[in-house]
Structures are given as structure tokens and as C-alpha cells.
Coordinates of C-alpha atoms in Angstrom, one line a residue:
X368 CA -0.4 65.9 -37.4
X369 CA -1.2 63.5 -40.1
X370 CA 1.4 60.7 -39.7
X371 CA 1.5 59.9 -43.3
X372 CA 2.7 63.6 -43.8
X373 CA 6.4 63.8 -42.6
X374 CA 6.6 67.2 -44.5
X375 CA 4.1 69.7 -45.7
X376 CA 5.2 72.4 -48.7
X377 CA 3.6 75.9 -48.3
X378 CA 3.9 78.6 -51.0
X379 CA 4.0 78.6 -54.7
X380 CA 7.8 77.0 -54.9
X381 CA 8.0 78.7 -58.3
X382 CA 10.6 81.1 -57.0
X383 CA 14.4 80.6 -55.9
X384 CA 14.3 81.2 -52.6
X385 CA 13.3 78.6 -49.7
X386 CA 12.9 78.2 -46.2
X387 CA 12.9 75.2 -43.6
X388 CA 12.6 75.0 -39.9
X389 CA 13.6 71.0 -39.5
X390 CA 13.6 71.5 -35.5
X391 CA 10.7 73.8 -34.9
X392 CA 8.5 70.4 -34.4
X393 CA 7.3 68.8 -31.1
X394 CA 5.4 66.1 -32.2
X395 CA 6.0 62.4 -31.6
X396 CA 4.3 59.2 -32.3
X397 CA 2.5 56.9 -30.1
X398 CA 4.3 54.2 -29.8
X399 CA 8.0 56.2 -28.9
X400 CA 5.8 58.3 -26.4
X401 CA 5.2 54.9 -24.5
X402 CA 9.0 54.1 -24.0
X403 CA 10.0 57.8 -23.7
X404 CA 10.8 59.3 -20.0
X405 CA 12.4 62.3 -21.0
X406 CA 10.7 64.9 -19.4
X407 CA 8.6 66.9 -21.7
X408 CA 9.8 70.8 -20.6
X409 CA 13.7 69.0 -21.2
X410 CA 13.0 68.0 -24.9
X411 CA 11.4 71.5 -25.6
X412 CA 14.3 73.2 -24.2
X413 CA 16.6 71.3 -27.0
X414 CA 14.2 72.0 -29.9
X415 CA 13.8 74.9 -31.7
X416 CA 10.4 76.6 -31.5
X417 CA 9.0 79.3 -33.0
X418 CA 11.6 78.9 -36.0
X419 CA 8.9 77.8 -38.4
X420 CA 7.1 81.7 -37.2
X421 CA 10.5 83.4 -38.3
X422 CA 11.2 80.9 -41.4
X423 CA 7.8 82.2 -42.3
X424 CA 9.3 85.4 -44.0
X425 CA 9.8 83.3 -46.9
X426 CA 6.8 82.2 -49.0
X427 CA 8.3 78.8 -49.6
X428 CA 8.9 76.8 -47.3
X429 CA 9.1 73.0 -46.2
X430 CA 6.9 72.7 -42.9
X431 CA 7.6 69.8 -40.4
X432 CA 6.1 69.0 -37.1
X433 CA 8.3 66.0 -36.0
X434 CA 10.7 66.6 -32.8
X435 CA 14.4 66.0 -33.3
X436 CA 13.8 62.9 -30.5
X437 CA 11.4 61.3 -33.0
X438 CA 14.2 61.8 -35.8
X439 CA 16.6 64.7 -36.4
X440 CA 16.6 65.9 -40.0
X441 CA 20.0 67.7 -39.8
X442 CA 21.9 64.7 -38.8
X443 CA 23.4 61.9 -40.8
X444 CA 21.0 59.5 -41.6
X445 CA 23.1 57.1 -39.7
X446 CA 23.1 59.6 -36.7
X447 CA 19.5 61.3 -37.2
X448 CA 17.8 59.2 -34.4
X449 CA 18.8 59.4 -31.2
X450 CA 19.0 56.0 -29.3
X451 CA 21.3 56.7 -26.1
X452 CA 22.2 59.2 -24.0
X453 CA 25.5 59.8 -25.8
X454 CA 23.3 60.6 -29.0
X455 CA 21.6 63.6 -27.2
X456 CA 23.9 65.4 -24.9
X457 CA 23.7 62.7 -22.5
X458 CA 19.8 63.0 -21.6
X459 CA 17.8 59.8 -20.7
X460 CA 15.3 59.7 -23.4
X461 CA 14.2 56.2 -23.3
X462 CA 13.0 54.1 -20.6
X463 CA 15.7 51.2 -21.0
X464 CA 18.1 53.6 -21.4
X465 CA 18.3 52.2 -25.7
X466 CA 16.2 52.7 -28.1
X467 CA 14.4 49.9 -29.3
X468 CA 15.3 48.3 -32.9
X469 CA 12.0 47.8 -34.3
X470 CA 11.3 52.1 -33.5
X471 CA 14.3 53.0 -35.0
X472 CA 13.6 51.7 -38.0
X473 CA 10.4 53.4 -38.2
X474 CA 12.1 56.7 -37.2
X475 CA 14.5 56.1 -40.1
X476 CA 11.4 55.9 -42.5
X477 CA 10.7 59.2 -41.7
X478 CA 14.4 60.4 -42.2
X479 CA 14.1 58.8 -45.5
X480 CA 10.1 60.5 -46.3
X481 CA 11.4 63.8 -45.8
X482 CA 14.6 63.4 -48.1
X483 CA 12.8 62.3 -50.9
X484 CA 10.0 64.6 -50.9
X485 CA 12.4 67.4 -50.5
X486 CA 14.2 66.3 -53.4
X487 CA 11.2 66.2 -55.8
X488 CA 11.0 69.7 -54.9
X489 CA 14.5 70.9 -55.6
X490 CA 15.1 69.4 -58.4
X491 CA 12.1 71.2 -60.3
X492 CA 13.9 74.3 -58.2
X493 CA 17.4 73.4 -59.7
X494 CA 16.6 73.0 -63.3
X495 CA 15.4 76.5 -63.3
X496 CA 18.7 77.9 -61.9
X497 CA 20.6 78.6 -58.8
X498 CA 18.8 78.6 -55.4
X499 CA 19.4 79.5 -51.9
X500 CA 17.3 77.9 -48.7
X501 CA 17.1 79.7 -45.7
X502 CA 18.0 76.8 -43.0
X503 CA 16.3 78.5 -39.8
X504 CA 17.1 77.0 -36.6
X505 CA 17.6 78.2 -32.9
X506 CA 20.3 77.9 -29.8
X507 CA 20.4 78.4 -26.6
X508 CA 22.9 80.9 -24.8
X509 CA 21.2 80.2 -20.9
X510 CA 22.6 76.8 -20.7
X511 CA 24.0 76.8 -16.7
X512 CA 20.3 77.6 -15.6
X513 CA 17.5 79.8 -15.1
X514 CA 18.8 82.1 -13.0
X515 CA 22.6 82.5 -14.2
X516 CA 24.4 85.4 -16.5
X517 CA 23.7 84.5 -20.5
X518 CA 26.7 83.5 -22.1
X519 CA 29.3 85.9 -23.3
X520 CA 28.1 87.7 -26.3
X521 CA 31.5 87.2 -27.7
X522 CA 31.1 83.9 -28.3
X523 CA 27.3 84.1 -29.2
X524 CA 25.8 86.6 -31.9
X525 CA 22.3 87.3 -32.5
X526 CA 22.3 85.4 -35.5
X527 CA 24.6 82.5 -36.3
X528 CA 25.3 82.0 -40.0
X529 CA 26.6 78.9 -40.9
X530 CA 28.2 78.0 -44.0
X531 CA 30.6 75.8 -43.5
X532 CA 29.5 73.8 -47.1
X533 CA 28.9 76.4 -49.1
X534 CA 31.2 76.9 -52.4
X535 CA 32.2 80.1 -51.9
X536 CA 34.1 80.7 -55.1
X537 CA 30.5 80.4 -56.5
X538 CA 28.3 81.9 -54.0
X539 CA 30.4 84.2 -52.0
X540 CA 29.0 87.6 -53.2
X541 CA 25.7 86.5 -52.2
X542 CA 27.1 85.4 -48.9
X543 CA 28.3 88.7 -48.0
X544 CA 25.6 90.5 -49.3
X545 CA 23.2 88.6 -47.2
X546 CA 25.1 89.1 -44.1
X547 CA 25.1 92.2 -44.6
X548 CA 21.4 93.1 -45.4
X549 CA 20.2 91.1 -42.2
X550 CA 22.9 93.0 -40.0
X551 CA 22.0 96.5 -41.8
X552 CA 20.4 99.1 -39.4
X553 CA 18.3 100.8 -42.2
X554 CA 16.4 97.2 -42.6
X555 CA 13.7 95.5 -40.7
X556 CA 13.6 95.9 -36.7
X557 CA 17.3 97.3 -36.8
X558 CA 20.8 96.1 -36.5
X559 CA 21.6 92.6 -35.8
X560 CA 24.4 91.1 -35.2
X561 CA 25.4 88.5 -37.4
X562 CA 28.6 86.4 -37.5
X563 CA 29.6 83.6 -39.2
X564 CA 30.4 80.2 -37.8
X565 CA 31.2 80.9 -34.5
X566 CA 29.1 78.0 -32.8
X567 CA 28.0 76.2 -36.3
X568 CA 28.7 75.6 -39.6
X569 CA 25.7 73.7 -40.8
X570 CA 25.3 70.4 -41.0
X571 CA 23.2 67.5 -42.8
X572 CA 20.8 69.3 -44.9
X573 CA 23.5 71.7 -45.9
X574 CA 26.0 69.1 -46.9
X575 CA 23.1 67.2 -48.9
X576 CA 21.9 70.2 -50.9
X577 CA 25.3 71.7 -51.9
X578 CA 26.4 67.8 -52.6
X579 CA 22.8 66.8 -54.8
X580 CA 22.9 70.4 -56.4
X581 CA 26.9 71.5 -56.6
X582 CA 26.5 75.6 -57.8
X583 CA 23.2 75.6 -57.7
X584 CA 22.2 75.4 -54.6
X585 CA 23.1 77.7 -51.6
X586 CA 21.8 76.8 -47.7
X587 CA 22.7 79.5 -45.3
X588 CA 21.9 78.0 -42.4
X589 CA 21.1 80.5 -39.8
X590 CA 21.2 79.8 -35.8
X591 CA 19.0 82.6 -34.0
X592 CA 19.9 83.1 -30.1
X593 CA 17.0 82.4 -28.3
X594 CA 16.5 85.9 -26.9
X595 CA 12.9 86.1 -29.2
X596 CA 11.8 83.6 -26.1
X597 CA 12.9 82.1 -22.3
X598 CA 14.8 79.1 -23.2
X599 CA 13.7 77.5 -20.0
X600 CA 10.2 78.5 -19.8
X601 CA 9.3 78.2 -23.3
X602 CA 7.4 81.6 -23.1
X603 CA 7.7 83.5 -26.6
X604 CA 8.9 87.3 -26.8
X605 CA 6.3 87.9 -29.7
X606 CA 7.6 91.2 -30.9
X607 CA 11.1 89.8 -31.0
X608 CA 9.6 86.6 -33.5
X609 CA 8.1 89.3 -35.0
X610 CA 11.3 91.3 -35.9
X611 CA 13.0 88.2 -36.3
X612 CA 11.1 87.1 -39.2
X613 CA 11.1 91.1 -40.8
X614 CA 14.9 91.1 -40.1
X615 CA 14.8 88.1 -42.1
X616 CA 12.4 89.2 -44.7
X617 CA 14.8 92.2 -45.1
X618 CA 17.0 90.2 -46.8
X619 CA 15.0 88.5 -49.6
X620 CA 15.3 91.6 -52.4
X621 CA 19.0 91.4 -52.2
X622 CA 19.0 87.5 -52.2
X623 CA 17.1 87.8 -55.3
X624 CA 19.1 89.9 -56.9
X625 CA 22.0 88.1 -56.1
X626 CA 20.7 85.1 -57.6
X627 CA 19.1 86.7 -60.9
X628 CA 23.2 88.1 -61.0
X629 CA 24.5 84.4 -60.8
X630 CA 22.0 83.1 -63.4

């Protein structure tokens, strides 16, 4: 990866609805790989790969390569880089246990790179009329180990969608109609199941957009169960990414049309 490139935007971005993947990167830099001991197959676990492949349903999209343990681009700025255990569900990451000061600043540069950027590109979305961005991120439902029972599927659907931000006196309908689409058994691979905010609501990116662009912007920010891979091993299911991103794709015709409605 380029390092002067904290984002790349792929697509025309001349339409209304976006995609990101903030977590689907593993890259970090040379100087935090020095002072990093986390073990490599522990920090892939926590990330989110293969959710730029299902993000990829959407033309438009903002592409990043950087690991949440360089920065994390859903977080608060003042909580986006991880520093201590505490930060990071109580993993060792660094080798004297705290991030050094002079690396966290750097890692906050990037923070700050990818919010800017991103806004130059919204706002040319914005003035043309209400948008929605497809926040695609993974979790993991295998946490007690390799060899244990999956969590409940009670408490963990197939596709988490988050919208704990979003004005829904505004952008209900399109909520709903969304939800709907991806869960329909007629569309893409077949039905999903899709709930909304049981284990998230959305968090930094959702609260900027909907706060930057109040009823013009719409992040549905959607949590996959990592069942289109081994969340231990790291080894991808490729039909399931597959169906994943045509699920997905499923949904973009009545997104549209929801959106031309609101305009």
C-alpha cells in the first residue's frame, strides 16, 4: 500500500449509493510493526476480512487497507487508536504494554486523512440529494474457541443492521424496505436473516455522516456473522462471500428507488 494513500475511491461516485469496508484492512506501518507483539493470526481474528469482497456489490465505494490496530475508523477520534490493552478487548498489542506518543500521533493523521477525503466526497454526493452508505463490517459468533458450539442464533443473526443514528422519521421507509429486500427469499442467494441492533448500532462513521449531512444522508451499517469464513483460521467460504455480496447487491434497485422517492 502506498502510505500516502489512507483511502482509495473506486467507482464513478456519480450515484447515491456508497459503500465502505473501514475494517477489511491488515496493513500496518513499519515503525508500529517494530513495537507491536500481538500475534499476527490474533489481530486478524478482530478484523474484518473479506468485507471489502462483499462491500464490493456497490460500484462506489471508499477502499482502505489500514488494520483497526494501526487506527480504527469507526471509533471516536479520541478513541480510534488503540494504545492499551483496555482499548482492545484487553489484548497485548504493544511491547511496553502503551503505545508510544510520538506513533499515536502519526496514527491520528491517518484518522484525520480518511475524514477529510471522505468528506470531499460526500459533500459533492449531498448537494445532489439524499444518500445512503452501505457500512459493511463483520463479527464473530465462535468467540470461546475453535472447537466450541457457535453462539446462539438468537442473539446473533446472519446480518446485523445497525441504525442506531439514523433519523428515522426521515429515512424509515427506506429502512424497512431494505431489511426487507436483503432478508427476501426471491432475491439473491436466498433468505437471510436480518435483524436490527441486536449486537450493534453503528458507531463513528454513522454518527459523523448523519451529524455532517442531517436528512441527507443514511449509513446502514451492516454486521455480517462470519459464517462466509473460519473466524479462527481465516480460511474464506468463497461461495458464501459470493452470496453475500449478491444478497447485498439484491438490495440496491429498491435503495434507489427509495431514495429517488425521498428526493
Amino acid at each position: 500500500m502506498d502510505r500516502h494513500r489512507v483511502v482509495d475511491f473506486t467507482g464513478p461516485w456519480d450515484g447515491q449509493i456508497l459503500a465502505t469496508s473501514v475494517h477489511a484492512g491488515h496493513d500496518i506501518r513499519a515503525d508500529l510493526q517494530q513495537v507491536m507483539i500481538l500475534d499476527e493470526a490474533d489481530r486478524l481474528r478482530e478484523e474484518d476480512p473479506f468485507t471489502d469482497e462483499i462491500a464490493a456489490a456497490v460500484p462506489s465505494r471508499a477502499i482502505t487497507h489500514t488494520s483497526r490496530f494501526e487506527v480504527d475508523l469507526n471509533r471516536p477520534r479520541r478513541e480510534a487508536v488503540y494504545r492499551a490493552p483496555e482499548d482492545a478487548w484487553g489484548l497485548r498489542i504493544w511491547r511496553d504494554e502503551v503505545l508510544p506518543d510520538d506513533l499515536f500521533r502519526a496514527s491520528l493523521q491517518t484518522w484525520d486523512t480518511f475524514y477529510t477525503a471522505l468528506a470531499e466526497r460526500l459533500d459533492a454526493v449531498a448537494e445532489r440529494g439524499p444518500f445512503v452508505l452501505l457500512h459493511v463490517h463483520s463479527y464473530n459468533h465462535r468467540r470461546p474457541g475453535p472447537d466450541q458450539p457457535a453462539e446462539a442464533v438468537a442473539d446473533n443473526p446472519e446480518v446485523n443492521l445497525g441504525t442506531g443514528s439514523v433519523d428515522r422519521s426521515r429515512f424509515g421507509g427506506l429502512v424497512d424496505r431494505f431489511a426487507r429486500d436483503l432478508a427476501d427469499p426471491e432475491l439473491g442467494c436466498g433468505p437471510v436473516d436480518v435483524r436490527e441492533n441486536v449486537k450493534f448500532e453503528g458507531r463513528q462513521l454513522a454518527w459523523w455522516v448523519h451529524d455532517r449531512y442531517p436528512r441527507i444522508g443514511c449509513v446502514l451499517a451492516l454486521e455480517f456473522k462470519k459464517t462466509f469464513m473460519d473466524e479462527w483460521t481465516g480460511v474464506p467460504d468463497r461461495d458464501a462471500i459470493a452470496c453475500a455480496r449478491t444478497n447485498l447487491a439484491a438490495t440496491l434497485p429498491g435503495l434507489a428507488g427509495e431514495l429517488a422517492a425521498l428526493s
